Amino acid sequence: MNFEYNETQAMIAQSIKDFAEKEIRPNIMKWDEEQIFPVELFKKLGEMGYMGVLVPEELGGSGLGYHEYITVVEEISKVDSSIGLSVAAHNSLCTNHILTFANDEQKKKWIPKLATGEWIGAWGLTEHNTGSDAGGMATTAVKDGDEWVINGAKNFITHAISGDVAVVIVRTGEKGDSRGMTAFVIEKGTPGFSSGKKENKLGMRASETAELIFDNCRVSDANRLGEVGEGFIQAMKILDGGRISIGALSLGIAKGAYEAALKYSKERIQFGKPISQFQAIGFKLADMATEIECSELLLHKAAYLKNNNKPMTTAGAMAKMYASEVCVKVATEAIQIHGGYGYTKDFPVEKFFRDSKLCTIGEGTTEIQKLVISRNLLKD
């Protein structure tokens, strides 16, 4: 086992650091407070190859694996996790769904635009009344000749307004039937396809979240991904990889908060010495660093399994569950170390704190991860 960055990872990490310092850090609070989704920033990230990390080079991507992908999301999230979240959603959900389940013609049509950042992608599974219970979705697609007529709405969708294309999973069979759902690709501008309410969120405010609305939206059968009835199974496979994404996002937040707390603890003088020299603070830092290290190891184990096409559902759920809970804990402790200053917007830890909570909710709550892990353990 090699625990060091390989040459590519080291290059990516430095490239992202340089980019983030120049293009992201000066705008963090403006984007957060005004809830600006900086579309042009993602075009630049696309030019650098970070909007198609997992996409083969022949389709316009970087042709990299999950270890490198973790590095990209983590390094961006150490500076601004809102941007990290959008990069993760674009790569692992929309783009990866098409890459994994589309035919060659469909891949050539959509993947190059997504991989280069020319287009921004959205992915729709969740609805107003169905979060963890995706099988109870109400959005339907009814076959009409060579077309499908889609009606309903999707909720909490990243890039629902600004996205150029969306992969959506809708019901084509009976409610509750895991083989009664199908995935479709729908381009912006399709009649009957629109966006709705933008969510006013606690954190991740520069990452756009809104509704997708379908009102007699007609799409060609050529826009169907895979066979009719495979949508839910496809979605679950995509979410396996998505857990690595949210784990990487969590790792970035935790590292960003920890590094800010460590720096502050060395600079803040109380009773004649830096507070880092007090055992109460030193022990907090020790716990934070250890748990971050554990998160990173779990994530890269899941990445190894994913890269080698080995079963990784349990490993991915463990990594996502642990890393997301750690990032909330670390962000909380980072504020505590800052004291009253941590509660102000003059220091970065309050934003890490607000952003962190989504990681225990998005792409499967902590409770759902425990359910996935326990079920797999009991299969043996």
Coordinates of C-alpha atoms in Angstrom, one line a residue:
M1 CA 0.0 0.0 0.0
N2 CA 1.2 3.5 -0.9
F3 CA -0.2 6.3 1.3
E4 CA 1.4 9.1 -0.6
Y5 CA -0.1 11.1 -3.4
N6 CA 1.0 9.8 -6.8
E7 CA 2.4 12.3 -9.3
T8 CA -1.0 13.0 -10.9
Q9 CA -2.7 13.6 -7.5
A10 CA 0.1 15.9 -6.4
M11 CA -0.2 17.9 -9.6
I12 CA -4.0 18.1 -9.3
A13 CA -3.8 19.2 -5.7
Q14 CA -1.4 22.1 -6.5
S15 CA -3.4 23.1 -9.5
I16 CA -6.6 23.3 -7.5
K17 CA -4.9 25.2 -4.7
D18 CA -3.6 27.8 -7.1
F19 CA -7.0 28.1 -8.9
A20 CA -9.0 28.3 -5.7
E21 CA -6.8 31.0 -4.2
K22 CA -7.2 33.1 -7.4
E23 CA -10.7 32.4 -8.5
I24 CA -12.7 31.2 -5.5
R25 CA -11.4 32.6 -2.2
P26 CA -11.9 36.3 -3.0
N27 CA -15.6 35.6 -3.7
I28 CA -16.6 33.1 -1.0
M29 CA -18.7 35.3 1.2
K30 CA -20.3 37.3 -1.7
W31 CA -21.4 34.1 -3.4
D32 CA -22.6 32.7 0.0
E33 CA -24.6 35.7 1.2
E34 CA -26.1 36.5 -2.2
Q35 CA -26.6 32.8 -3.1
I36 CA -24.8 33.3 -6.4
F37 CA -24.2 30.2 -8.5
P38 CA -21.0 31.2 -10.4
V39 CA -21.6 29.5 -13.8
E40 CA -18.5 31.0 -15.4
L41 CA -16.3 29.5 -12.7
F42 CA -17.5 26.0 -13.7
K43 CA -16.7 26.8 -17.3
K44 CA -13.1 27.5 -16.2
L45 CA -13.0 24.3 -14.2
G46 CA -14.2 22.5 -17.3
E47 CA -11.3 23.9 -19.3
M48 CA -9.0 22.5 -16.7
G49 CA -10.5 19.0 -17.0
Y50 CA -12.3 19.0 -13.6
M51 CA -15.8 18.7 -14.9
G52 CA -15.1 15.3 -16.5
V53 CA -12.6 13.8 -14.1
L54 CA -13.8 10.2 -14.6
V55 CA -14.7 10.6 -18.3
P56 CA -12.3 8.9 -20.9
E57 CA -10.1 11.2 -22.9
E58 CA -11.8 10.2 -26.2
L59 CA -15.0 11.7 -24.9
G60 CA -13.4 15.0 -23.8
G61 CA -12.6 14.0 -20.2
S62 CA -9.5 13.6 -18.0
G63 CA -9.6 9.8 -18.0
L64 CA -8.7 9.7 -14.3
G65 CA -9.9 7.4 -11.5
Y66 CA -11.5 7.8 -8.1
H67 CA -8.4 8.5 -6.1
E68 CA -7.8 11.6 -8.3
Y69 CA -11.5 12.5 -8.2
I70 CA -11.4 12.5 -4.3
T71 CA -8.4 14.9 -4.6
V72 CA -10.3 17.3 -6.8
V73 CA -13.4 17.5 -4.6
E74 CA -11.4 17.5 -1.4
E75 CA -9.1 20.4 -2.4
I76 CA -11.9 22.6 -3.7
S77 CA -14.0 21.9 -0.6
K78 CA -11.2 22.9 1.7
V79 CA -11.7 26.4 0.3
D80 CA -15.4 26.5 -0.6
S81 CA -17.5 23.4 -0.1
S82 CA -20.4 24.9 -2.1
I83 CA -18.2 24.8 -5.2
G84 CA -17.0 21.3 -4.2
L85 CA -20.6 20.1 -3.9
S86 CA -21.5 21.3 -7.4
V87 CA -18.4 19.8 -9.0
A88 CA -19.3 16.5 -7.2
A89 CA -22.9 16.5 -8.3
H90 CA -22.0 17.3 -11.9
N91 CA -19.3 14.6 -12.1
S92 CA -20.7 11.7 -10.1
L93 CA -24.4 12.0 -10.7
C94 CA -25.4 13.5 -14.1
T95 CA -22.3 12.9 -16.1
N96 CA -21.5 9.5 -14.6
H97 CA -25.0 8.2 -15.0
I98 CA -24.9 8.9 -18.8
L99 CA -21.3 7.6 -19.0
T100 CA -22.3 4.3 -17.2
F101 CA -25.7 3.5 -18.8
A102 CA -25.9 5.3 -22.1
N103 CA -25.3 3.7 -25.5
D104 CA -22.4 4.9 -27.7
E105 CA -24.6 7.3 -29.6
Q106 CA -26.0 8.9 -26.5
K107 CA -22.5 9.2 -24.9
K108 CA -21.2 11.0 -28.0
K109 CA -24.2 13.4 -27.9
W110 CA -24.0 14.5 -24.3
I111 CA -20.8 13.5 -22.6
P112 CA -18.2 15.8 -24.4
K113 CA -20.3 18.9 -23.5
L114 CA -20.6 17.9 -19.9
A115 CA -17.0 16.7 -19.5
T116 CA -15.6 20.1 -20.8
G117 CA -17.9 22.2 -18.7
E118 CA -19.7 23.6 -21.8
W119 CA -22.9 22.1 -20.2
I120 CA -23.7 21.8 -16.6
G121 CA -25.6 18.7 -15.5
A122 CA -28.4 18.0 -13.0
W123 CA -29.7 14.7 -11.7
G124 CA -33.2 14.2 -10.4
L125 CA -34.4 11.4 -8.1
T126 CA -35.8 13.1 -4.9
E127 CA -39.4 14.4 -4.8
H128 CA -41.3 16.5 -2.2
N129 CA -42.8 13.5 -0.5
T130 CA -40.1 10.9 -1.3
G131 CA -36.6 11.4 0.1
S132 CA -35.2 8.1 1.3
D133 CA -38.3 6.3 -0.1
A134 CA -37.5 6.8 -3.8
G135 CA -39.7 3.9 -4.8
G136 CA -42.8 6.0 -3.8
M137 CA -42.1 8.7 -6.4
A138 CA -45.1 10.3 -8.1
T139 CA -43.5 11.7 -11.3
T140 CA -44.6 9.6 -14.2
A141 CA -43.7 8.9 -17.8
V142 CA -46.3 7.5 -20.1
K143 CA -45.4 6.1 -23.5
D144 CA -47.1 7.8 -26.5
G145 CA -45.8 6.4 -29.8
D146 CA -42.1 7.1 -30.0
E147 CA -42.3 9.6 -27.2
W148 CA -42.8 9.7 -23.4
V149 CA -45.0 12.2 -21.7
I150 CA -43.6 13.2 -18.3
N151 CA -45.6 14.9 -15.5
G152 CA -44.6 15.7 -11.9
A153 CA -41.7 17.5 -10.1
K154 CA -38.4 16.7 -8.5
N155 CA -37.2 18.5 -5.4
F156 CA -33.8 19.5 -3.9
I157 CA -32.0 19.2 -7.3
T158 CA -28.6 20.7 -7.7
H159 CA -28.3 22.9 -10.8
A160 CA -32.1 22.7 -11.5
I161 CA -32.1 26.3 -12.8
S162 CA -28.7 26.6 -14.4
G163 CA -28.3 23.1 -15.7
D164 CA -28.2 22.5 -19.4
V165 CA -29.3 18.9 -19.2
A166 CA -30.7 16.6 -16.5
V167 CA -30.9 12.9 -15.9
V168 CA -34.2 12.2 -14.2
I169 CA -35.6 8.9 -12.8
V170 CA -39.4 8.7 -13.2
R171 CA -42.1 6.1 -12.7
T172 CA -43.1 4.0 -15.7
G173 CA -44.7 1.2 -13.7
E174 CA -46.4 0.7 -10.4
K175 CA -45.6 2.8 -7.4
G176 CA -43.2 1.0 -5.0
D177 CA -42.0 -1.4 -7.7
S178 CA -38.2 -1.2 -7.9
R179 CA -38.5 -2.2 -11.6
G180 CA -41.2 0.3 -12.3
M181 CA -38.8 3.3 -12.9
T182 CA -36.9 4.5 -15.9
A183 CA -34.1 7.1 -16.5
F184 CA -34.3 9.8 -19.2
V185 CA -32.0 12.6 -20.3
I186 CA -33.9 15.9 -20.8
E187 CA -32.2 19.0 -22.3
K188 CA -33.0 22.5 -21.2
G189 CA -35.5 24.2 -23.4
T190 CA -37.6 21.1 -24.0
P191 CA -41.3 22.2 -23.9
G192 CA -42.9 21.4 -20.6
F193 CA -39.6 21.2 -18.8
S194 CA -38.9 24.0 -16.4
S195 CA -37.4 24.9 -13.0
G196 CA -39.2 26.0 -9.9
K197 CA -38.5 27.3 -6.4
K198 CA -34.9 27.9 -5.5
E199 CA -34.2 26.8 -1.9
N200 CA -33.0 29.3 0.7
K201 CA -30.5 27.1 2.5
L202 CA -28.6 27.1 5.7
G203 CA -25.3 26.3 4.0
M204 CA -23.9 25.4 0.6
R205 CA -25.6 28.6 -0.6
A206 CA -23.5 29.1 -3.7
S207 CA -24.5 25.6 -5.0
E208 CA -27.9 26.0 -6.6
T209 CA -30.7 23.9 -5.4
A210 CA -34.2 24.0 -6.8
E211 CA -37.2 22.1 -8.3
L212 CA -37.5 20.5 -11.7
I213 CA -41.0 20.7 -13.1
F214 CA -42.6 18.5 -15.8
D215 CA -45.9 19.6 -17.4
N216 CA -46.7 17.3 -20.3
C217 CA -43.0 17.3 -21.1
R218 CA -42.5 15.2 -24.2
V219 CA -39.1 13.4 -24.8
S220 CA -38.1 11.0 -27.5
D221 CA -37.5 7.4 -26.6
A222 CA -34.0 8.0 -27.9
N223 CA -33.5 9.9 -24.6
R224 CA -34.1 6.8 -22.5
L225 CA -31.1 5.4 -20.7
G226 CA -31.0 1.7 -20.7
E227 CA -34.1 -0.5 -20.6
V228 CA -37.5 0.5 -19.3
G229 CA -37.8 -0.4 -15.7
E230 CA -34.0 -0.1 -14.9
G231 CA -34.1 3.4 -13.6
F232 CA -34.1 2.7 -9.9
I233 CA -31.4 0.0 -10.2
Q234 CA -29.3 2.4 -12.2
A235 CA -29.8 5.2 -9.5
M236 CA -28.7 2.9 -6.7
K237 CA -25.5 2.1 -8.6
I238 CA -24.8 5.7 -9.2
L239 CA -25.3 6.6 -5.6
D240 CA -22.7 4.0 -4.6
G241 CA -20.1 6.2 -6.4
G242 CA -21.9 9.3 -5.1
R243 CA -21.1 8.3 -1.6
I244 CA -17.4 8.6 -2.4
S245 CA -18.2 12.1 -3.7
I246 CA -20.0 13.2 -0.5
G247 CA -17.2 11.6 1.6
A248 CA -14.6 13.6 -0.4
L249 CA -16.7 16.8 0.2
S250 CA -16.9 16.0 3.9
L251 CA -13.1 15.4 4.0
G252 CA -12.4 18.7 2.4
I253 CA -14.7 20.6 4.9
A254 CA -13.1 18.8 7.8
K255 CA -9.6 19.6 6.6
G256 CA -10.5 23.2 5.9
A257 CA -12.0 23.7 9.4
Y258 CA -9.2 21.8 11.1
E259 CA -6.5 23.8 9.4
A260 CA -8.2 27.1 10.3
A261 CA -8.5 26.0 13.9
L262 CA -4.9 24.8 14.1
K263 CA -3.7 28.2 12.7
Y264 CA -5.9 30.2 15.0
S265 CA -4.9 28.1 18.1
K266 CA -1.2 29.0 17.4
E267 CA -1.9 32.7 17.0
R268 CA -4.4 33.3 19.9
I269 CA -2.6 34.2 23.1
Q270 CA -4.3 33.7 26.5
F271 CA -2.6 33.7 29.8
G272 CA 0.7 34.4 28.2
K273 CA 0.9 31.6 25.7
P274 CA -0.9 30.3 22.5
I275 CA -4.1 28.4 23.3
S276 CA -2.7 25.4 21.3
Q277 CA -0.4 24.8 24.3
F278 CA -3.3 24.2 26.6
Q279 CA -4.2 20.5 26.9
A280 CA -7.9 21.1 26.4
I281 CA -7.2 22.6 23.0
G282 CA -4.4 20.2 22.1
F283 CA -6.6 17.2 22.8
K284 CA -9.4 18.6 20.5
L285 CA -6.8 19.0 17.7
A286 CA -5.6 15.5 18.3
D287 CA -9.1 14.0 18.0
M288 CA -9.8 16.1 14.9
A289 CA -6.6 15.1 13.1
T290 CA -7.1 11.4 13.9
E291 CA -10.7 11.3 12.8
I292 CA -9.8 13.1 9.6
E293 CA -7.1 10.5 8.9
C294 CA -9.6 7.7 9.4
S295 CA -12.0 9.4 7.0
E296 CA -9.4 9.7 4.3
L297 CA -8.3 6.0 4.7
L298 CA -11.9 4.8 4.4
L299 CA -12.5 6.9 1.3
H300 CA -9.5 5.7 -0.5
K301 CA -10.3 2.1 0.3
A302 CA -13.7 2.7 -1.3
A303 CA -12.0 4.4 -4.3
Y304 CA -9.6 1.4 -4.7
L305 CA -12.6 -1.0 -4.8
K306 CA -14.5 1.2 -7.3
N307 CA -11.5 1.6 -9.6
N308 CA -11.0 -2.1 -9.7
N309 CA -14.7 -2.9 -10.2
K310 CA -15.0 -4.8 -6.9
P311 CA -18.0 -4.7 -4.7
M312 CA -17.9 -1.4 -2.8
T313 CA -21.4 -0.7 -1.5
T314 CA -20.5 -1.3 2.1
A315 CA -17.2 0.4 1.9
G316 CA -18.7 3.4 0.2
A317 CA -21.5 3.7 2.8
M318 CA -19.0 3.4 5.6
A319 CA -16.8 6.1 4.1
K320 CA -19.7 8.5 3.5
M321 CA -21.3 7.9 6.9
Y322 CA -18.1 8.3 8.9
A323 CA -16.6 11.2 6.9
S324 CA -19.8 13.2 7.0
E325 CA -20.3 12.8 10.8
V326 CA -16.6 13.7 11.3
C327 CA -16.9 16.8 9.2
V328 CA -19.8 18.1 11.4
K329 CA -17.9 17.3 14.6
V330 CA -14.6 18.9 13.3
A331 CA -16.5 22.0 12.1
T332 CA -18.2 22.3 15.5
E333 CA -14.9 21.9 17.4
A334 CA -13.3 24.5 15.1
I335 CA -15.8 27.1 16.2
Q336 CA -15.3 26.1 19.8
I337 CA -11.5 26.7 19.4
H338 CA -12.1 30.1 17.9
G339 CA -14.5 31.0 20.7
G340 CA -16.6 34.1 20.1
Y341 CA -14.7 34.9 16.9
G342 CA -15.8 31.5 15.4
Y343 CA -19.4 32.7 15.6
T344 CA -18.7 35.6 13.3
K345 CA -18.3 35.8 9.6
D346 CA -14.8 37.3 9.9
F347 CA -13.4 33.7 10.2
P348 CA -14.0 30.8 7.8
V349 CA -15.1 28.2 10.4
E350 CA -18.7 29.5 10.7
K351 CA -19.2 28.7 7.0
F352 CA -17.7 25.3 7.3
F353 CA -20.0 24.7 10.2
R354 CA -23.1 25.7 8.2
D355 CA -22.0 23.7 5.1
S356 CA -21.1 20.6 7.0
K357 CA -24.5 19.5 8.0
L358 CA -25.7 18.7 4.4
C359 CA -23.1 16.0 4.2
T360 CA -25.0 13.8 6.8
I361 CA -28.2 14.3 4.7
G362 CA -27.4 14.5 1.0
E363 CA -27.2 11.4 -1.2
G364 CA -28.5 9.2 1.7
T365 CA -28.7 10.2 5.3
T366 CA -26.5 8.8 8.0
E367 CA -29.4 6.5 9.0
I368 CA -29.7 5.2 5.5
Q369 CA -26.0 4.5 5.3
K370 CA -26.3 2.5 8.6
L371 CA -29.2 0.6 7.0
V372 CA -27.1 -0.2 3.9
I373 CA -24.1 -1.3 6.0
S374 CA -26.2 -3.5 8.4
R375 CA -28.1 -5.2 5.6
N376 CA -24.9 -6.1 3.8
L377 CA -23.3 -7.4 7.0
L378 CA -26.3 -9.6 7.6
K379 CA -26.1 -11.1 4.2
D380 CA -22.9 -13.0 5.2

